[in-house]
PDB file of C-alpha atoms in Angstrom:
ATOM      1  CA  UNK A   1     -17.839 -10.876   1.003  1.00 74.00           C
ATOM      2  CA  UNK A   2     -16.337 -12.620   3.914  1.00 90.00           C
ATOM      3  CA  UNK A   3     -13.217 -14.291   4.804  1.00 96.00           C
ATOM      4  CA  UNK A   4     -11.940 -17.005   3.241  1.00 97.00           C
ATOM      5  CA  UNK A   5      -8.654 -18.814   4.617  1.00 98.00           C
ATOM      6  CA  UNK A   6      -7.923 -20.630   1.098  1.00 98.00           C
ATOM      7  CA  UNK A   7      -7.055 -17.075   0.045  1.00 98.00           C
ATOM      8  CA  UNK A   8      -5.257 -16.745   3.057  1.00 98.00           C
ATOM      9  CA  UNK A   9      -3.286 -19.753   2.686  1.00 98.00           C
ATOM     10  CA  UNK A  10      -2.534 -18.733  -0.703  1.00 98.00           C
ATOM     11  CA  UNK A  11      -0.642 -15.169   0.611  1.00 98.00           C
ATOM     12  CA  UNK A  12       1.613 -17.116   3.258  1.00 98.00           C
ATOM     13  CA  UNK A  13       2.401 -19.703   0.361  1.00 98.00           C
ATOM     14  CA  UNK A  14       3.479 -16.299  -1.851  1.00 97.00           C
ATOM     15  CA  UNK A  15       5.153 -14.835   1.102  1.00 98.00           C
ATOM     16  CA  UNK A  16       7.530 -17.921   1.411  1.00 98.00           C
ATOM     17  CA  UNK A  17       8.104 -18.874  -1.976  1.00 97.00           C
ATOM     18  CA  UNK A  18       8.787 -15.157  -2.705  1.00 97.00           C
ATOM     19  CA  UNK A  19      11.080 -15.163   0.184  1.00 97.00           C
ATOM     20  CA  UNK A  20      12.811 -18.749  -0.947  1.00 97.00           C
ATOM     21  CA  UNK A  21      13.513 -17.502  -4.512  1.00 97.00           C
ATOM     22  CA  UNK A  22      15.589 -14.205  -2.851  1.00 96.00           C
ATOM     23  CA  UNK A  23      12.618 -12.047  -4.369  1.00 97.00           C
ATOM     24  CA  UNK A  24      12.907  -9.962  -0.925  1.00 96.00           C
ATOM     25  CA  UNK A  25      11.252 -10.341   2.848  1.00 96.00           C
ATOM     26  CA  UNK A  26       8.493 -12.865   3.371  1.00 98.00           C
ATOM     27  CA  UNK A  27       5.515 -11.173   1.842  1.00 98.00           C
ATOM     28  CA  UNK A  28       2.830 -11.901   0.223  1.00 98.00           C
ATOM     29  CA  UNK A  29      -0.517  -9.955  -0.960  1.00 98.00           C
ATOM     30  CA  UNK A  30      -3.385 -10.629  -3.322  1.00 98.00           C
ATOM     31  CA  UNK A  31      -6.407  -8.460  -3.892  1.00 98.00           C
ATOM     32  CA  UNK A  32      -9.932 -10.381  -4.410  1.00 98.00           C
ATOM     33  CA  UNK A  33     -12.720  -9.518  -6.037  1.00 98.00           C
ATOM     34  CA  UNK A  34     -16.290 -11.319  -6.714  1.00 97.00           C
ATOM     35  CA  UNK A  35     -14.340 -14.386  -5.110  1.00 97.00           C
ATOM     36  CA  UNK A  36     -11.775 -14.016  -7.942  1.00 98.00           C
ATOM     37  CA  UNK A  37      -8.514 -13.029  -7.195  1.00 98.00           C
ATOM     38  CA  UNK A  38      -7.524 -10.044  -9.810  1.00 98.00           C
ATOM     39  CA  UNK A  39      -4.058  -9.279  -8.687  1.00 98.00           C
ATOM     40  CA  UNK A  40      -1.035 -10.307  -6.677  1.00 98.00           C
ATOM     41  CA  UNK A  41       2.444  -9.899  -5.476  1.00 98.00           C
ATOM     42  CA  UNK A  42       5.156 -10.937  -2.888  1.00 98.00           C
ATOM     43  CA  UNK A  43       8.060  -8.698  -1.872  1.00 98.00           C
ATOM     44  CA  UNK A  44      10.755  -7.482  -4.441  1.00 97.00           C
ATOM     45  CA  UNK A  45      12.541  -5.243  -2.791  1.00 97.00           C
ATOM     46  CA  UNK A  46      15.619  -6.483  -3.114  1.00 97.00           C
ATOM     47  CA  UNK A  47      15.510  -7.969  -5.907  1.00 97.00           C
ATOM     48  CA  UNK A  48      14.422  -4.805  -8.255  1.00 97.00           C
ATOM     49  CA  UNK A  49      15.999  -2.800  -6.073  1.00 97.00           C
ATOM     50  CA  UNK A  50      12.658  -1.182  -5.323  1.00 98.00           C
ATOM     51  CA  UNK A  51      12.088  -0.043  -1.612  1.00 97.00           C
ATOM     52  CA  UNK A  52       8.233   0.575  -2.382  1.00 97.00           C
ATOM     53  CA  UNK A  53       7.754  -3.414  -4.006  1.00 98.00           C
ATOM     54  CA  UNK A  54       6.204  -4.863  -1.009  1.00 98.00           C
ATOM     55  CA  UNK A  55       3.653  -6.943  -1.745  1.00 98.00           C
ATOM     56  CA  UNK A  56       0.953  -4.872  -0.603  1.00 98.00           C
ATOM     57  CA  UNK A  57       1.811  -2.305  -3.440  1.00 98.00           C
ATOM     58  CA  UNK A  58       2.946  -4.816  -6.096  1.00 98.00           C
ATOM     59  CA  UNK A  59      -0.709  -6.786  -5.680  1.00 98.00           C
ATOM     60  CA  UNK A  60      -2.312  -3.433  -5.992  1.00 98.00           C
ATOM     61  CA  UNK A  61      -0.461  -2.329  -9.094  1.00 98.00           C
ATOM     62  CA  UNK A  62      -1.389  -5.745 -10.519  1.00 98.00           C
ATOM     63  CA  UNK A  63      -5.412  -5.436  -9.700  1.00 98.00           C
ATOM     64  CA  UNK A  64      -5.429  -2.114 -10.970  1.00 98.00           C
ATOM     65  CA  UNK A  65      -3.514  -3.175 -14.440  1.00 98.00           C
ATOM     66  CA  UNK A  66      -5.872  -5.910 -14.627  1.00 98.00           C
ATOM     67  CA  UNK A  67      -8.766  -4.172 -14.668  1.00 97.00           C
ATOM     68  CA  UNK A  68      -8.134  -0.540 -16.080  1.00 98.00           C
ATOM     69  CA  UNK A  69      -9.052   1.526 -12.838  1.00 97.00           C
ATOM     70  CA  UNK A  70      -7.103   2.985  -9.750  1.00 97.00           C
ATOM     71  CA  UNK A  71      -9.690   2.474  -7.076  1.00 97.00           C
ATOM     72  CA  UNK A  72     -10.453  -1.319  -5.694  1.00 98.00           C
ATOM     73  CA  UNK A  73     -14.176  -0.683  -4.578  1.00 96.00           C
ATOM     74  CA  UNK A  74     -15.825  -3.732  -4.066  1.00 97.00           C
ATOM     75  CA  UNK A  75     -12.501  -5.709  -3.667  1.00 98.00           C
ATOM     76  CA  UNK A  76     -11.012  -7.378  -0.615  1.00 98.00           C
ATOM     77  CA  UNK A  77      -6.937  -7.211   0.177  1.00 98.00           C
ATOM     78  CA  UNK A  78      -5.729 -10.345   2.002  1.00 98.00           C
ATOM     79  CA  UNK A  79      -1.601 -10.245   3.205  1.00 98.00           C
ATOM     80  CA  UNK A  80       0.321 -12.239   4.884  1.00 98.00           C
ATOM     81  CA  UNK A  81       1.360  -9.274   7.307  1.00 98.00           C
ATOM     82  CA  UNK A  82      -0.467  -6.234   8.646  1.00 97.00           C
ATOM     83  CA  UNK A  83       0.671  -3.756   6.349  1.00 97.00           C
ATOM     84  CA  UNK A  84       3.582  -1.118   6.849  1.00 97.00           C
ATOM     85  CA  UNK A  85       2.966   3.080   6.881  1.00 96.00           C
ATOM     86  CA  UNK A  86       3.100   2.872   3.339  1.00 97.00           C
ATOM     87  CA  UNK A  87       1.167   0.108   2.656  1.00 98.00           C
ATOM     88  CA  UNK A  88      -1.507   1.123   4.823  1.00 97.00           C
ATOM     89  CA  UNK A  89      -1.622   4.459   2.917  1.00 97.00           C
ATOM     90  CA  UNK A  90      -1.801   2.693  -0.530  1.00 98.00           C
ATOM     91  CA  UNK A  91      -4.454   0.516   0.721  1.00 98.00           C
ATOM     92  CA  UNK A  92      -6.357   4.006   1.698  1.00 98.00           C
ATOM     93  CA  UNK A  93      -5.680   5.468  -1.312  1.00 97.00           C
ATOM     94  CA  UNK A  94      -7.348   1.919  -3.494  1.00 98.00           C
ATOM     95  CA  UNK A  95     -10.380   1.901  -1.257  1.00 98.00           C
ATOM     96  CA  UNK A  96     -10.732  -2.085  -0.897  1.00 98.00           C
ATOM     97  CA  UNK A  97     -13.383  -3.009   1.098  1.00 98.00           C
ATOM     98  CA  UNK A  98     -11.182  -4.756   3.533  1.00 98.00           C
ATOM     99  CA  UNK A  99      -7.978  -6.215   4.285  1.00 98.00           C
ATOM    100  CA  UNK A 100      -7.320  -9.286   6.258  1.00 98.00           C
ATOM    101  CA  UNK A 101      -3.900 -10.112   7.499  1.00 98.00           C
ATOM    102  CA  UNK A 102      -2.015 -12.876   9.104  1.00 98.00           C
ATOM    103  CA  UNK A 103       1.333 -11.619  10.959  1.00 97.00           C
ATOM    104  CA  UNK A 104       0.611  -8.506  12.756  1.00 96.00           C
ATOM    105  CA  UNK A 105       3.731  -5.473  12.969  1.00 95.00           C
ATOM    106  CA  UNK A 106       4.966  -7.010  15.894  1.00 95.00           C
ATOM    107  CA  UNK A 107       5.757 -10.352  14.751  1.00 96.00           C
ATOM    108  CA  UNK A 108       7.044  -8.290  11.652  1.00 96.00           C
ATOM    109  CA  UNK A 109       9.384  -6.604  14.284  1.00 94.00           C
ATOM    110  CA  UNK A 110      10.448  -9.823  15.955  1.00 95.00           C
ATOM    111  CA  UNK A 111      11.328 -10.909  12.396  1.00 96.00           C
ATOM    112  CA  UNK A 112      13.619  -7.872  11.689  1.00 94.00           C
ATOM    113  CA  UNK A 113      10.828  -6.019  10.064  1.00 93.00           C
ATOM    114  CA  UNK A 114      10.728  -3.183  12.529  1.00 88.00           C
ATOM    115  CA  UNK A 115       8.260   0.307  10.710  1.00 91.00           C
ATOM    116  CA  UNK A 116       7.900   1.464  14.485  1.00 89.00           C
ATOM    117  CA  UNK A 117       9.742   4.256  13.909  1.00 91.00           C
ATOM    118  CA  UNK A 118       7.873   4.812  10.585  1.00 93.00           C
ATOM    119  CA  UNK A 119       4.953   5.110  12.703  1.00 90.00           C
ATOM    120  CA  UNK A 120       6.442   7.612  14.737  1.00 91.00           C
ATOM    121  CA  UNK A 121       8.148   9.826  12.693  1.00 92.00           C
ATOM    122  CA  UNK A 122       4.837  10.718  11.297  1.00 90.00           C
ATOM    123  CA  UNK A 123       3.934  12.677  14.041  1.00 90.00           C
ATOM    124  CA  UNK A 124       7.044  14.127  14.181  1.00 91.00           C
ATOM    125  CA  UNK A 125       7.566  18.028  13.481  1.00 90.00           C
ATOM    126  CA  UNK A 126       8.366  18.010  10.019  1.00 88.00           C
ATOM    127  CA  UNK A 127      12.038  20.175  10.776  1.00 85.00           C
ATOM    128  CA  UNK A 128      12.999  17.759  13.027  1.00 90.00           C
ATOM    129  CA  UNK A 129      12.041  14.099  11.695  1.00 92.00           C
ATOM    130  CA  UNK A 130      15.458  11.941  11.349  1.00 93.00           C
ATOM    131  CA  UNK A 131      14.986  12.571   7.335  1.00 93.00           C
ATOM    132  CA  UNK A 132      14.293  16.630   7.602  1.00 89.00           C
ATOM    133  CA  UNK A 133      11.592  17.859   5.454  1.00 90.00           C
ATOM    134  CA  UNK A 134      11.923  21.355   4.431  1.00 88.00           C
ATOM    135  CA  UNK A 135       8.873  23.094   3.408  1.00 91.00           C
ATOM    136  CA  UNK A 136      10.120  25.654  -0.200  1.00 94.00           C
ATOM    137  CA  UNK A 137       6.684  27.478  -0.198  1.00 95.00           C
ATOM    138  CA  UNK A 138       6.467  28.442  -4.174  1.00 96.00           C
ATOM    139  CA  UNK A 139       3.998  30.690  -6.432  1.00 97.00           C
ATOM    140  CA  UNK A 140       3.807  28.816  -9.408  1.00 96.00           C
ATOM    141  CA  UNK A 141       3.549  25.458  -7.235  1.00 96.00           C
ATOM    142  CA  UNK A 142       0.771  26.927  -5.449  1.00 96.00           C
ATOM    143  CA  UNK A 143      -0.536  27.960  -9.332  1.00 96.00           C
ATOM    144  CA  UNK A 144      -0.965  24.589 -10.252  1.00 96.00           C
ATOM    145  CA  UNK A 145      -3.264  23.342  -7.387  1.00 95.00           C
ATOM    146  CA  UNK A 146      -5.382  26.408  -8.277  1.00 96.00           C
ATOM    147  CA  UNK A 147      -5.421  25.602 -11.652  1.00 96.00           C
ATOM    148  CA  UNK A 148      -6.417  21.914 -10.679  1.00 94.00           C
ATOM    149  CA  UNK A 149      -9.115  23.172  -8.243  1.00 95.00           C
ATOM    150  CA  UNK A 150     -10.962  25.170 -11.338  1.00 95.00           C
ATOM    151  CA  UNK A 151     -10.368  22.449 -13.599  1.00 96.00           C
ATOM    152  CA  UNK A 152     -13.989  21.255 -14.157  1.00 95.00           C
ATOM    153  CA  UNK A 153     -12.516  17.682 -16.158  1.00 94.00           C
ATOM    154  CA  UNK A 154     -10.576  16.776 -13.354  1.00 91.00           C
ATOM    155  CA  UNK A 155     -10.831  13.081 -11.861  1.00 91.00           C
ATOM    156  CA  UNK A 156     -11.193  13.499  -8.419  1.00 88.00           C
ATOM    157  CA  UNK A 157      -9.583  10.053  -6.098  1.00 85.00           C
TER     158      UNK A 157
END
C-alpha cells in the first residue's frame, strides 16, 4: 500500500460536491482496500441532522456494511481533512492501516471548522469541562462489565 493522489483527488471532489448539494461542510472520506475503494462518504450533518455524519464516520460505516466486519485491517482511509476528536477516535477504533489527509485542523479552523477546543476539553477535569460530566458510580452497571469480563464468547475490538 502506498499513496495514491487519484484517490485523493477523488475525496476533495466528494468534499465539494457534498458541500455544493447543501449535504453539510466540505468533507469528504473514502476507505481503500486492495486498491479498491470499499466505502465512502462526505459530510451530512446538516442535512440528516446528524452531528456525528462527517465523512470520516459515514465512509467507515459504509466499508464496514460492505464487507460484514467492524475492523478495517488491511485498509487505507484517505480525507480531504485531518480528522476531528471524533473522527480520529473512530479511525482508532476501525484499525486502518493509515490515513492520508489533505487540509490539516488549521486550515479547517481558518474555514470555520474550529475542534480546538474539542482537543482541549479532553484533558479537562471531567467536573469542570464546559459540558459537565458527572460520574453516577452504579452496582449493577459495574455487574455488567463483570459479567462481560467472564464471558468466554465475547468478541473482543
Amino acid at each position: 500500500m502506498s499513496f495514491n493522489k487519484e484517490f485523493l483527488k477523488y475525496v476533495i471532489a466528494l468534499s465539494d460536491a457534498g458541500s455544493a448539494a447543501g449535504h453539510g461542510g466540505p468533507f469528504g472520506a473514502i476507505v481503500v482496500k486492495n486498491g479498491e475503494i470499499i466505502g465512502e462518504g462526505f459530510n451530512s450533518v446538516t442535512s440528516l441532522n446528524d452531528p456525528t455524519a462527517h465523512a470520516e464516520i459515514v465512509a467507515i460505516r459504509d466499508a464496514c456494511s460492505r464487507i460484514n466486519a467492524f475492523q478495517l485491517d488491511g485498509c487505507e482511509i484517505y480525507t480531504s481533512c485531518e480528522p476531528c476528536p471524533m473522527c480520529l477516535g473512530a479511525i482508532y477504533w476501525a484499525r486502518p492501516d493509515r490515513v492520508y489527509f489533505a487540509n490539516t485542523r488549521n486550515q479547517a479552523a481558518d474555514a470555520g471548522f474550529d475542534d480546538a477546543f474539542i482537543y482541549d476539553e479532553i484533558a479537562v477535569d471531567q467536573q469542570i469541562r464546559s459540558i459537565p460530566m458527572i460520574h453516577c458510580p452504579d452496582k449493577d452497571a459495574e455487574m455488567v462489565f463483570e459479567k462481560w469480563k467472564l464471558n468466554p464468547d465475547k468478541t473482543l475490538y
